[in-house]
mmCIF file with all atom_site columns, C-alpha atoms in Angstrom:
data_model
loop_
_atom_site.group_PDB
_atom_site.id
_atom_site.type_symbol
_atom_site.label_atom_id
_atom_site.label_alt_id
_atom_site.label_comp_id
_atom_site.label_asym_id
_atom_site.label_entity_id
_atom_site.label_seq_id
_atom_site.pdbx_PDB_ins_code
_atom_site.Cartn_x
_atom_site.Cartn_y
_atom_site.Cartn_z
_atom_site.occupancy
_atom_site.B_iso_or_equiv
_atom_site.pdbx_formal_charge
_atom_site.auth_seq_id
_atom_site.auth_comp_id
_atom_site.auth_asym_id
_atom_site.auth_atom_id
_atom_site.pdbx_PDB_model_num
ATOM 1   C CA . MET A 1 1   ? 220.218 173.037 151.339 1.00 0.00 ? 1461 MET A CA 1
ATOM 2   C CA . VAL A 1 2   ? 216.682 171.770 150.860 1.00 0.00 ? 1462 VAL A CA 1
ATOM 3   C CA . ASN A 1 3   ? 214.045 174.745 148.865 1.00 0.00 ? 1463 ASN A CA 1
ATOM 4   C CA . ALA A 1 4   ? 211.191 174.848 150.868 1.00 0.00 ? 1464 ALA A CA 1
ATOM 5   C CA . VAL A 1 5   ? 209.346 177.170 148.905 1.00 0.00 ? 1465 VAL A CA 1
ATOM 6   C CA . LEU A 1 6   ? 209.869 174.638 146.205 1.00 0.00 ? 1466 LEU A CA 1
ATOM 7   C CA . THR A 1 7   ? 209.118 171.350 147.992 1.00 0.00 ? 1467 THR A CA 1
ATOM 8   C CA . SER A 1 8   ? 205.659 172.592 149.349 1.00 0.00 ? 1468 SER A CA 1
ATOM 9   C CA . TYR A 1 9   ? 204.893 173.539 144.858 1.00 0.00 ? 1469 TYR A CA 1
ATOM 10  C CA . VAL A 1 10  ? 205.861 170.233 144.316 1.00 0.00 ? 1470 VAL A CA 1
ATOM 11  C CA . VAL A 1 11  ? 204.339 168.418 147.246 1.00 0.00 ? 1471 VAL A CA 1
ATOM 12  C CA . SER A 1 12  ? 200.860 170.126 146.195 1.00 0.00 ? 1472 SER A CA 1
ATOM 13  C CA . ASP A 1 13  ? 201.348 169.569 142.885 1.00 0.00 ? 1473 ASP A CA 1
ATOM 14  C CA . VAL A 1 14  ? 201.619 166.087 143.101 1.00 0.00 ? 1474 VAL A CA 1
ATOM 15  C CA . ILE A 1 15  ? 198.746 165.816 145.228 1.00 0.00 ? 1475 ILE A CA 1
ATOM 16  C CA . LEU A 1 16  ? 196.539 167.932 142.494 1.00 0.00 ? 1476 LEU A CA 1
ATOM 17  C CA . LEU A 1 17  ? 197.729 165.415 139.865 1.00 0.00 ? 1477 LEU A CA 1
ATOM 18  C CA . ALA A 1 18  ? 196.265 161.954 142.740 1.00 0.00 ? 1478 ALA A CA 1
ATOM 19  C CA . THR A 1 19  ? 192.921 164.117 143.211 1.00 0.00 ? 1479 THR A CA 1
ATOM 20  C CA . GLY A 1 20  ? 192.781 164.288 138.902 1.00 0.00 ? 1480 GLY A CA 1
ATOM 21  C CA . ILE A 1 21  ? 192.994 160.835 138.833 1.00 0.00 ? 1481 ILE A CA 1
ATOM 22  C CA . LEU A 1 22  ? 190.757 160.013 141.376 1.00 0.00 ? 1482 LEU A CA 1
ATOM 23  C CA . LEU A 1 23  ? 188.527 162.438 139.589 1.00 0.00 ? 1483 LEU A CA 1
ATOM 24  C CA . ILE A 1 24  ? 188.413 160.475 137.013 1.00 0.00 ? 1484 ILE A CA 1
ATOM 25  C CA . SER A 1 25  ? 188.371 157.017 138.719 1.00 0.00 ? 1485 SER A CA 1
ATOM 26  C CA . ALA A 1 26  ? 185.819 157.238 140.522 1.00 0.00 ? 1486 ALA A CA 1
ATOM 27  C CA . ALA A 1 27  ? 183.507 158.807 138.080 1.00 0.00 ? 1487 ALA A CA 1
ATOM 28  C CA . ALA A 1 28  ? 184.361 155.714 135.739 1.00 0.00 ? 1488 ALA A CA 1
ATOM 29  C CA . VAL A 1 29  ? 183.875 153.414 138.310 1.00 0.00 ? 1489 VAL A CA 1
ATOM 30  C CA . TRP A 1 30  ? 180.518 155.023 138.614 1.00 0.00 ? 1490 TRP A CA 1
ATOM 31  C CA . GLN A 1 31  ? 179.226 155.033 135.258 1.00 0.00 ? 1491 GLN A CA 1
ATOM 32  C CA . GLY A 1 32  ? 180.484 150.937 134.782 1.00 0.00 ? 1492 GLY A CA 1
ATOM 33  C CA . GLU A 1 33  ? 178.162 150.348 137.352 1.00 0.00 ? 1493 GLU A CA 1
ATOM 34  C CA . MET A 1 34  ? 175.873 152.294 136.244 1.00 0.00 ? 1494 MET A CA 1
ATOM 35  C CA . ALA A 1 35  ? 175.632 149.949 133.403 1.00 0.00 ? 1495 ALA A CA 1
ATOM 36  C CA . SER A 1 36  ? 174.987 147.542 135.268 1.00 0.00 ? 1496 SER A CA 1
ATOM 37  C CA . ASP A 1 37  ? 171.536 145.568 136.477 1.00 0.00 ? 1497 ASP A CA 1
ATOM 38  C CA . PRO A 1 38  ? 171.056 146.840 140.825 1.00 0.00 ? 1498 PRO A CA 1
ATOM 39  C CA . THR A 1 39  ? 170.610 144.798 143.111 1.00 0.00 ? 1499 THR A CA 1
ATOM 40  C CA . ALA A 1 40  ? 168.755 145.815 146.269 1.00 0.00 ? 1500 ALA A CA 1
ATOM 41  C CA . GLU A 1 41  ? 172.249 146.832 148.643 1.00 0.00 ? 1501 GLU A CA 1
ATOM 42  C CA . SER A 1 42  ? 173.350 149.375 144.621 1.00 0.00 ? 1502 SER A CA 1
ATOM 43  C CA . VAL A 1 43  ? 169.635 150.040 143.644 1.00 0.00 ? 1503 VAL A CA 1
ATOM 44  C CA . GLY A 1 44  ? 169.771 153.003 146.376 1.00 0.00 ? 1504 GLY A CA 1
ATOM 45  C CA . ARG A 1 45  ? 173.365 154.649 145.351 1.00 0.00 ? 1505 ARG A CA 1
ATOM 46  C CA . LEU A 1 46  ? 172.612 153.702 141.285 1.00 0.00 ? 1506 LEU A CA 1
ATOM 47  C CA . LEU A 1 47  ? 169.443 155.724 141.655 1.00 0.00 ? 1507 LEU A CA 1
ATOM 48  C CA . LEU A 1 48  ? 171.273 158.759 142.751 1.00 0.00 ? 1508 LEU A CA 1
ATOM 49  C CA . LEU A 1 49  ? 174.144 158.755 140.231 1.00 0.00 ? 1509 LEU A CA 1
ATOM 50  C CA . GLN A 1 50  ? 171.837 159.009 137.901 1.00 0.00 ? 1510 GLN A CA 1
ATOM 51  C CA . GLY A 1 51  ? 171.592 163.764 139.001 1.00 0.00 ? 1511 GLY A CA 1
ATOM 52  C CA . CYS A 1 52  ? 174.871 163.746 139.454 1.00 0.00 ? 1512 CYS A CA 1
ATOM 53  C CA . PRO A 1 53  ? 177.271 164.929 136.384 1.00 0.00 ? 1513 PRO A CA 1
ATOM 54  C CA . LEU A 1 54  ? 179.612 161.850 135.076 1.00 0.00 ? 1514 LEU A CA 1
ATOM 55  C CA . VAL A 1 55  ? 181.152 163.138 132.688 1.00 0.00 ? 1515 VAL A CA 1
ATOM 56  C CA . ALA A 1 56  ? 181.917 166.854 133.973 1.00 0.00 ? 1516 ALA A CA 1
ATOM 57  C CA . VAL A 1 57  ? 183.237 164.931 137.077 1.00 0.00 ? 1517 VAL A CA 1
ATOM 58  C CA . ILE A 1 58  ? 185.447 163.451 134.010 1.00 0.00 ? 1518 ILE A CA 1
ATOM 59  C CA . ALA A 1 59  ? 186.241 166.536 132.786 1.00 0.00 ? 1519 ALA A CA 1
ATOM 60  C CA . ASN A 1 60  ? 187.584 168.168 135.601 1.00 0.00 ? 1520 ASN A CA 1
ATOM 61  C CA . GLY A 1 61  ? 190.119 165.361 136.722 1.00 0.00 ? 1521 GLY A CA 1
ATOM 62  C CA . ALA A 1 62  ? 191.045 165.820 132.735 1.00 0.00 ? 1522 ALA A CA 1
ATOM 63  C CA . LEU A 1 63  ? 191.734 169.709 133.239 1.00 0.00 ? 1523 LEU A CA 1
ATOM 64  C CA . VAL A 1 64  ? 193.485 169.189 136.786 1.00 0.00 ? 1524 VAL A CA 1
ATOM 65  C CA . ILE A 1 65  ? 195.865 166.646 135.459 1.00 0.00 ? 1525 ILE A CA 1
ATOM 66  C CA . LEU A 1 66  ? 196.539 169.345 132.143 1.00 0.00 ? 1526 LEU A CA 1
ATOM 67  C CA . SER A 1 67  ? 197.416 172.107 135.276 1.00 0.00 ? 1527 SER A CA 1
ATOM 68  C CA . PHE A 1 68  ? 200.108 169.446 136.695 1.00 0.00 ? 1528 PHE A CA 1
ATOM 69  C CA . VAL A 1 69  ? 201.241 168.587 133.045 1.00 0.00 ? 1529 VAL A CA 1
ATOM 70  C CA . LEU A 1 70  ? 202.012 172.307 132.491 1.00 0.00 ? 1530 LEU A CA 1
ATOM 71  C CA . SER A 1 71  ? 203.993 172.526 135.938 1.00 0.00 ? 1531 SER A CA 1
ATOM 72  C CA . LEU A 1 72  ? 206.715 170.290 134.549 1.00 0.00 ? 1532 LEU A CA 1
ATOM 73  C CA . PRO A 1 73  ? 208.206 173.337 132.765 1.00 0.00 ? 1533 PRO A CA 1
ATOM 74  C CA . ALA A 1 74  ? 208.315 175.229 135.246 1.00 0.00 ? 1534 ALA A CA 1
ATOM 75  C CA . PHE A 1 75  ? 210.375 172.531 136.821 1.00 0.00 ? 1535 PHE A CA 1
ATOM 76  C CA . ALA A 1 76  ? 213.126 172.760 133.741 1.00 0.00 ? 1536 ALA A CA 1
ATOM 77  C CA . LEU A 1 77  ? 213.101 176.322 133.820 1.00 0.00 ? 1537 LEU A CA 1
ATOM 78  C CA . PRO A 1 78  ? 214.465 177.124 137.098 1.00 0.00 ? 1538 PRO A CA 1
ATOM 79  C CA . THR A 1 79  ? 213.596 181.024 135.770 1.00 0.00 ? 1539 THR A CA 1
ATOM 80  C CA . SER A 1 80  ? 210.666 180.623 134.172 1.00 0.00 ? 1540 SER A CA 1
ATOM 81  C CA . ARG A 1 81  ? 207.937 182.597 135.749 1.00 0.00 ? 1541 ARG A CA 1
ATOM 82  C CA . SER A 1 82  ? 205.319 182.230 133.053 1.00 0.00 ? 1542 SER A CA 1
ATOM 83  C CA . TRP A 1 83  ? 204.700 178.537 132.923 1.00 0.00 ? 1543 TRP A CA 1
ATOM 84  C CA . LEU A 1 84  ? 203.920 179.240 136.944 1.00 0.00 ? 1544 LEU A CA 1
ATOM 85  C CA . LYS A 1 85  ? 200.968 181.658 135.619 1.00 0.00 ? 1545 LYS A CA 1
ATOM 86  C CA . LEU A 1 86  ? 199.766 179.613 133.213 1.00 0.00 ? 1546 LEU A CA 1
ATOM 87  C CA . HIS A 1 87  ? 199.133 176.974 135.915 1.00 0.00 ? 1547 HIS A CA 1
ATOM 88  C CA . SER A 1 88  ? 197.978 178.955 138.279 1.00 0.00 ? 1548 SER A CA 1
ATOM 89  C CA . TRP A 1 89  ? 195.164 180.504 136.030 1.00 0.00 ? 1549 TRP A CA 1
ATOM 90  C CA . LEU A 1 90  ? 194.583 175.969 135.148 1.00 0.00 ? 1550 LEU A CA 1
ATOM 91  C CA . VAL A 1 91  ? 194.609 175.512 138.666 1.00 0.00 ? 1551 VAL A CA 1
ATOM 92  C CA . VAL A 1 92  ? 191.636 178.582 139.032 1.00 0.00 ? 1552 VAL A CA 1
ATOM 93  C CA . VAL A 1 93  ? 189.358 177.600 136.264 1.00 0.00 ? 1553 VAL A CA 1
ATOM 94  C CA . CYS A 1 94  ? 189.903 173.901 138.409 1.00 0.00 ? 1554 CYS A CA 1
ATOM 95  C CA . LEU A 1 95  ? 189.183 175.993 140.978 1.00 0.00 ? 1555 LEU A CA 1
ATOM 96  C CA . ILE A 1 96  ? 185.805 177.179 139.611 1.00 0.00 ? 1556 ILE A CA 1
ATOM 97  C CA . PHE A 1 97  ? 185.003 174.187 138.181 1.00 0.00 ? 1557 PHE A CA 1
ATOM 98  C CA . THR A 1 98  ? 184.828 171.943 141.654 1.00 0.00 ? 1558 THR A CA 1
ATOM 99  C CA . LEU A 1 99  ? 183.152 174.656 143.139 1.00 0.00 ? 1559 LEU A CA 1
ATOM 100 C CA . ILE A 1 100 ? 180.357 174.915 140.994 1.00 0.00 ? 1560 ILE A CA 1
ATOM 101 C CA . LEU A 1 101 ? 180.094 170.693 140.837 1.00 0.00 ? 1561 LEU A CA 1
ATOM 102 C CA . GLY A 1 102 ? 180.030 170.782 145.107 1.00 0.00 ? 1562 GLY A CA 1
ATOM 103 C CA . LEU A 1 103 ? 177.933 173.952 145.371 1.00 0.00 ? 1563 LEU A CA 1
ATOM 104 C CA . ASN A 1 104 ? 175.567 171.310 142.910 1.00 0.00 ? 1564 ASN A CA 1
ATOM 105 C CA . GLU A 1 105 ? 175.639 168.833 144.981 1.00 0.00 ? 1565 GLU A CA 1
ATOM 106 C CA . TRP A 1 106 ? 175.040 170.442 148.383 1.00 0.00 ? 1566 TRP A CA 1
ATOM 107 C CA . ILE A 1 107 ? 171.487 172.215 147.059 1.00 0.00 ? 1567 ILE A CA 1
ATOM 108 C CA . GLN A 1 108 ? 170.169 168.976 145.687 1.00 0.00 ? 1568 GLN A CA 1
ATOM 109 C CA . THR A 1 109 ? 169.941 168.686 149.955 1.00 0.00 ? 1569 THR A CA 1
ATOM 110 C CA . LEU A 1 110 ? 168.210 171.431 150.288 1.00 0.00 ? 1570 LEU A CA 1
ATOM 111 C CA . THR A 1 111 ? 165.492 169.203 148.254 1.00 0.00 ? 1571 THR A CA 1
ATOM 112 C CA . THR A 1 112 ? 166.140 166.004 148.711 1.00 0.00 ? 1572 THR A CA 1
ATOM 113 C CA . ARG A 1 113 ? 162.971 164.818 150.074 1.00 0.00 ? 1573 ARG A CA 1
ATOM 114 C CA . ALA A 1 114 ? 160.325 165.918 147.268 1.00 0.00 ? 1574 ALA A CA 1
ATOM 115 C CA . ASN A 1 115 ? 163.487 165.614 144.138 1.00 0.00 ? 1575 ASN A CA 1
ATOM 116 C CA . LEU A 1 116 ? 163.215 161.247 145.511 1.00 0.00 ? 1576 LEU A CA 1
ATOM 117 C CA . GLY A 1 117 ? 158.992 161.534 145.942 1.00 0.00 ? 1577 GLY A CA 1
ATOM 118 C CA . GLU A 1 118 ? 159.393 161.942 141.950 1.00 0.00 ? 1578 GLU A CA 1
ATOM 119 C CA . MET A 1 119 ? 161.920 159.632 141.357 1.00 0.00 ? 1579 MET A CA 1
ATOM 120 C CA . TRP A 1 120 ? 160.162 157.058 143.511 1.00 0.00 ? 1580 TRP A CA 1
ATOM 121 C CA . GLY A 1 121 ? 157.326 156.974 141.264 1.00 0.00 ? 1581 GLY A CA 1
ATOM 122 C CA . ARG A 1 122 ? 159.577 157.218 138.442 1.00 0.00 ? 1582 ARG A CA 1
ATOM 123 C CA . GLN A 1 123 ? 160.836 154.253 139.038 1.00 0.00 ? 1583 GLN A CA 1
ATOM 124 C CA . SER A 1 124 ? 158.982 150.277 137.796 1.00 0.00 ? 1584 SER A CA 1
ATOM 125 C CA . GLU A 1 125 ? 157.993 148.156 140.239 1.00 0.00 ? 1585 GLU A CA 1
ATOM 126 C CA . VAL A 1 126 ? 160.876 145.546 140.090 1.00 0.00 ? 1586 VAL A CA 1
ATOM 127 C CA . THR A 1 127 ? 162.916 148.526 141.501 1.00 0.00 ? 1587 THR A CA 1
ATOM 128 C CA . GLN A 1 128 ? 160.641 149.927 144.238 1.00 0.00 ? 1588 GLN A CA 1
ATOM 129 C CA . SER A 1 129 ? 160.353 146.403 145.575 1.00 0.00 ? 1589 SER A CA 1
ATOM 130 C CA . MET A 1 130 ? 164.189 146.289 145.549 1.00 0.00 ? 1590 MET A CA 1
ATOM 131 C CA . LEU A 1 131 ? 163.702 149.547 147.579 1.00 0.00 ? 1591 LEU A CA 1
ATOM 132 C CA . GLN A 1 132 ? 161.826 148.684 149.531 1.00 0.00 ? 1592 GLN A CA 1
ATOM 133 C CA . GLN A 1 133 ? 164.647 145.406 151.062 1.00 0.00 ? 1593 GLN A CA 1
ATOM 134 C CA . LYS A 1 134 ? 166.938 147.618 151.237 1.00 0.00 ? 1594 LYS A CA 1
ATOM 135 C CA . PHE A 1 135 ? 165.160 150.272 153.914 1.00 0.00 ? 1595 PHE A CA 1
ATOM 136 C CA . ASP A 1 136 ? 163.179 147.347 155.191 1.00 0.00 ? 1596 ASP A CA 1
ATOM 137 C CA . CYS A 1 137 ? 159.728 149.384 154.474 1.00 0.00 ? 1597 CYS A CA 1
ATOM 138 C CA . CYS A 1 138 ? 156.766 150.064 152.200 1.00 0.00 ? 1598 CYS A CA 1
ATOM 139 C CA . GLY A 1 139 ? 155.690 152.117 150.595 1.00 0.00 ? 1599 GLY A CA 1
ATOM 140 C CA . TYR A 1 140 ? 157.458 155.821 150.089 1.00 0.00 ? 1600 TYR A CA 1
ATOM 141 C CA . LEU A 1 141 ? 155.562 158.347 152.310 1.00 0.00 ? 1601 LEU A CA 1
ATOM 142 C CA . ASN A 1 142 ? 153.316 155.414 154.240 1.00 0.00 ? 1602 ASN A CA 1
ATOM 143 C CA . TRP A 1 143 ? 151.901 152.399 152.875 1.00 0.00 ? 1603 TRP A CA 1
ATOM 144 C CA . THR A 1 144 ? 149.503 152.985 150.407 1.00 0.00 ? 1604 THR A CA 1
ATOM 145 C CA . SER A 1 145 ? 150.679 156.041 149.430 1.00 0.00 ? 1605 SER A CA 1
ATOM 146 C CA . PRO A 1 146 ? 151.331 155.195 146.855 1.00 0.00 ? 1606 PRO A CA 1
ATOM 147 C CA . ARG A 1 147 ? 150.558 151.999 147.515 1.00 0.00 ? 1607 ARG A CA 1
ATOM 148 C CA . TYR A 1 148 ? 153.795 149.093 148.972 1.00 0.00 ? 1608 TYR A CA 1
ATOM 149 C CA . VAL A 1 149 ? 154.702 146.348 146.034 1.00 0.00 ? 1609 VAL A CA 1
ATOM 150 C CA . GLN A 1 150 ? 154.334 142.789 147.184 1.00 0.00 ? 1610 GLN A CA 1
ATOM 151 C CA . ASP A 1 151 ? 157.395 141.705 147.709 1.00 0.00 ? 1611 ASP A CA 1
ATOM 152 C CA . PRO A 1 152 ? 158.987 139.762 150.557 1.00 0.00 ? 1612 PRO A CA 1
ATOM 153 C CA . VAL A 1 153 ? 159.148 142.276 153.008 1.00 0.00 ? 1613 VAL A CA 1
ATOM 154 C CA . CYS A 1 154 ? 156.193 143.470 152.034 1.00 0.00 ? 1614 CYS A CA 1
ATOM 155 C CA . THR A 1 155 ? 154.211 140.258 152.522 1.00 0.00 ? 1615 THR A CA 1
ATOM 156 C CA . ASP A 1 156 ? 150.403 142.092 153.039 1.00 0.00 ? 1616 ASP A CA 1
ATOM 157 C CA . ASP A 1 157 ? 148.258 144.540 153.756 1.00 0.00 ? 1617 ASP A CA 1
ATOM 158 C CA . ILE A 1 158 ? 148.821 143.369 157.525 1.00 0.00 ? 1618 ILE A CA 1
ATOM 159 C CA . VAL A 1 159 ? 152.424 143.998 157.614 1.00 0.00 ? 1619 VAL A CA 1
ATOM 160 C CA . ALA A 1 160 ? 152.582 146.948 155.426 1.00 0.00 ? 1620 ALA A CA 1
ATOM 161 C CA . SER A 1 161 ? 151.014 148.217 157.668 1.00 0.00 ? 1621 SER A CA 1
ATOM 162 C CA . THR A 1 162 ? 153.348 147.670 160.857 1.00 0.00 ? 1622 THR A CA 1
ATOM 163 C CA . ARG A 1 163 ? 156.454 149.393 158.928 1.00 0.00 ? 1623 ARG A CA 1
ATOM 164 C CA . GLU A 1 164 ? 157.075 152.605 158.159 1.00 0.00 ? 1624 GLU A CA 1
ATOM 165 C CA . GLY A 1 165 ? 157.112 153.786 154.309 1.00 0.00 ? 1625 GLY A CA 1
ATOM 166 C CA . CYS A 1 166 ? 160.846 155.126 152.620 1.00 0.00 ? 1626 CYS A CA 1
ATOM 167 C CA . VAL A 1 167 ? 160.804 157.953 152.758 1.00 0.00 ? 1627 VAL A CA 1
ATOM 168 C CA . THR A 1 168 ? 162.653 158.675 155.613 1.00 0.00 ? 1628 THR A CA 1
ATOM 169 C CA . ALA A 1 169 ? 165.155 155.818 155.311 1.00 0.00 ? 1629 ALA A CA 1
ATOM 170 C CA . PHE A 1 170 ? 165.266 157.358 151.477 1.00 0.00 ? 1630 PHE A CA 1
ATOM 171 C CA . SER A 1 171 ? 166.287 160.224 152.431 1.00 0.00 ? 1631 SER A CA 1
ATOM 172 C CA . GLY A 1 172 ? 168.158 159.859 155.079 1.00 0.00 ? 1632 GLY A CA 1
ATOM 173 C CA . TYR A 1 173 ? 170.480 157.891 152.783 1.00 0.00 ? 1633 TYR A CA 1
ATOM 174 C CA . ALA A 1 174 ? 170.423 159.778 150.126 1.00 0.00 ? 1634 ALA A CA 1
ATOM 175 C CA . GLU A 1 175 ? 171.772 163.393 152.344 1.00 0.00 ? 1635 GLU A CA 1
ATOM 176 C CA . ARG A 1 176 ? 174.378 161.006 154.005 1.00 0.00 ? 1636 ARG A CA 1
ATOM 177 C CA . TRP A 1 177 ? 175.615 160.254 150.186 1.00 0.00 ? 1637 TRP A CA 1
ATOM 178 C CA . LEU A 1 178 ? 175.112 163.544 149.155 1.00 0.00 ? 1638 LEU A CA 1
ATOM 179 C CA . ASN A 1 179 ? 177.456 165.639 152.766 1.00 0.00 ? 1639 ASN A CA 1
ATOM 180 C CA . TYR A 1 180 ? 180.216 162.840 150.911 1.00 0.00 ? 1640 TYR A CA 1
ATOM 181 C CA . LEU A 1 181 ? 180.083 163.951 147.437 1.00 0.00 ? 1641 LEU A CA 1
ATOM 182 C CA . PHE A 1 182 ? 179.516 167.859 148.248 1.00 0.00 ? 1642 PHE A CA 1
ATOM 183 C CA . THR A 1 183 ? 182.219 167.673 151.005 1.00 0.00 ? 1643 THR A CA 1
ATOM 184 C CA . ALA A 1 184 ? 184.877 165.773 149.401 1.00 0.00 ? 1644 ALA A CA 1
ATOM 185 C CA . ALA A 1 185 ? 185.145 168.394 146.509 1.00 0.00 ? 1645 ALA A CA 1
ATOM 186 C CA . PHE A 1 186 ? 185.563 171.573 148.521 1.00 0.00 ? 1646 PHE A CA 1
ATOM 187 C CA . GLY A 1 187 ? 188.405 169.139 149.979 1.00 0.00 ? 1647 GLY A CA 1
ATOM 188 C CA . VAL A 1 188 ? 189.662 169.580 146.637 1.00 0.00 ? 1648 VAL A CA 1
ATOM 189 C CA . VAL A 1 189 ? 188.647 172.993 145.930 1.00 0.00 ? 1649 VAL A CA 1
ATOM 190 C CA . GLY A 1 190 ? 190.721 173.805 149.517 1.00 0.00 ? 1650 GLY A CA 1
ATOM 191 C CA . LEU A 1 191 ? 193.367 172.230 147.730 1.00 0.00 ? 1651 LEU A CA 1
ATOM 192 C CA . ASP A 1 192 ? 193.561 174.208 144.812 1.00 0.00 ? 1652 ASP A CA 1
ATOM 193 C CA . VAL A 1 193 ? 193.837 177.350 147.077 1.00 0.00 ? 1653 VAL A CA 1
ATOM 194 C CA . VAL A 1 194 ? 196.574 175.782 148.357 1.00 0.00 ? 1654 VAL A CA 1
ATOM 195 C CA . VAL A 1 195 ? 198.403 174.279 145.211 1.00 0.00 ? 1655 VAL A CA 1
ATOM 196 C CA . LEU A 1 196 ? 197.939 178.784 144.405 1.00 0.00 ? 1656 LEU A CA 1
ATOM 197 C CA . LEU A 1 197 ? 199.534 179.685 147.295 1.00 0.00 ? 1657 LEU A CA 1
ATOM 198 C CA . CYS A 1 198 ? 202.053 177.571 146.893 1.00 0.00 ? 1658 CYS A CA 1
ATOM 199 C CA . ALA A 1 199 ? 202.218 179.146 143.294 1.00 0.00 ? 1659 ALA A CA 1
ATOM 200 C CA . ALA A 1 200 ? 202.164 182.040 144.914 1.00 0.00 ? 1660 ALA A CA 1
ATOM 201 C CA . MET A 1 201 ? 205.292 181.863 146.166 1.00 0.00 ? 1661 MET A CA 1
ATOM 202 C CA . MET A 1 202 ? 207.671 180.188 143.820 1.00 0.00 ? 1662 MET A CA 1
ATOM 203 C CA . ILE A 1 203 ? 206.587 183.023 141.158 1.00 0.00 ? 1663 ILE A CA 1
ATOM 204 C CA . ARG A 1 204 ? 207.942 185.455 143.661 1.00 0.00 ? 1664 ARG A CA 1
ATOM 205 C CA . TYR A 1 205 ? 210.964 183.771 144.513 1.00 0.00 ? 1665 TYR A CA 1
ATOM 206 C CA . ARG A 1 206 ? 211.839 183.548 141.596 1.00 0.00 ? 1666 ARG A CA 1
ATOM 207 C CA . LYS A 1 207 ? 210.932 186.453 140.644 1.00 0.00 ? 1667 LYS A CA 1
ATOM 208 C CA . GLU A 1 208 ? 213.304 187.977 144.176 1.00 0.00 ? 1668 GLU A CA 1
ATOM 209 C CA . GLN A 1 209 ? 216.192 185.594 142.692 1.00 0.00 ? 1669 GLN A CA 1
ATOM 210 C CA . LEU A 1 210 ? 215.588 187.447 139.176 1.00 0.00 ? 1670 LEU A CA 1
ATOM 211 C CA . ARG A 1 211 ? 216.039 190.982 141.243 1.00 0.00 ? 1671 ARG A CA 1
ATOM 212 C CA . TYR A 1 212 ? 219.969 188.888 143.219 1.00 0.00 ? 1672 TYR A CA 1
ATOM 213 C CA . ARG A 1 213 ? 220.818 187.924 139.534 1.00 0.00 ? 1673 ARG A CA 1
ATOM 214 C CA . LEU A 1 214 ? 220.366 191.705 137.712 1.00 0.00 ? 1674 LEU A CA 1
ATOM 215 C CA . ILE A 1 215 ? 222.079 193.244 141.265 1.00 0.00 ? 1675 ILE A CA 1
ATOM 216 C CA . ASP A 1 216 ? 225.116 190.804 140.672 1.00 0.00 ? 1676 ASP A CA 1
ATOM 217 C CA . GLN A 1 217 ? 225.503 191.663 137.909 1.00 0.00 ? 1677 GLN A CA 1
ATOM 218 C CA . LYS A 1 218 ? 224.755 195.473 138.053 1.00 0.00 ? 1678 LYS A CA 1
ATOM 219 C CA . TRP A 1 219 ? 227.903 195.176 140.680 1.00 0.00 ? 1679 TRP A CA 1
ATOM 220 C CA . GLY A 1 220 ? 230.027 192.361 138.450 1.00 0.00 ? 1680 GLY A CA 1
ATOM 221 C CA . MET A 1 221 ? 229.937 189.879 140.644 1.00 0.00 ? 1681 MET A CA 1
ATOM 222 C CA . GLY A 1 222 ? 227.924 187.793 138.536 1.00 0.00 ? 1682 GLY A CA 1
ATOM 223 C CA . ASN A 1 223 ? 224.782 185.295 138.772 1.00 0.00 ? 1683 ASN A CA 1
ATOM 224 C CA . ILE A 1 224 ? 224.309 184.042 142.698 1.00 0.00 ? 1684 ILE A CA 1
#
């Protein structure tokens, strides 16, 4: 007969492992993108990734994988609760770590326009031109503030004056991107909570099994 408690714990633990691998893989891919030259298609994403703590994401993924490794002895020792408790505490650490990362991205959405204005001012004319081409706009607030960079989209003052500034399109893009990030982070937090609940059920189940064995031994009936 399939043990529902054990099955739930195994499934949640394997999903947690997949999450750790995904965190490391995504952060590694983004770091690789940041090392490459930006294009009109990728420049917006690469600028936003500069504000993302990718090293912390990799460290978080490594902690998640470590927590899975610590759960393996719990499977090899079917009566042990110590490894389950150790695994649970490490999952709590992962949960807090991921929650902090998610809150960091959420807080950035509250000041998106102000942050992007500062970011725009720090970019070279080449980067500003790529942003103008990506979002089909001229300048940041408008074509004069700051003044647009002449390129195939903003060919002259007359054309530039008919186009909106990049602030609306760029901030909308940034908010969507940051929303994806913190939503994903909070999703991982939810998964951590599920793993904790499954681990708690396993600990309680093994505690009850131990109590039953002690009762049987007391009455001379042997182990279940």
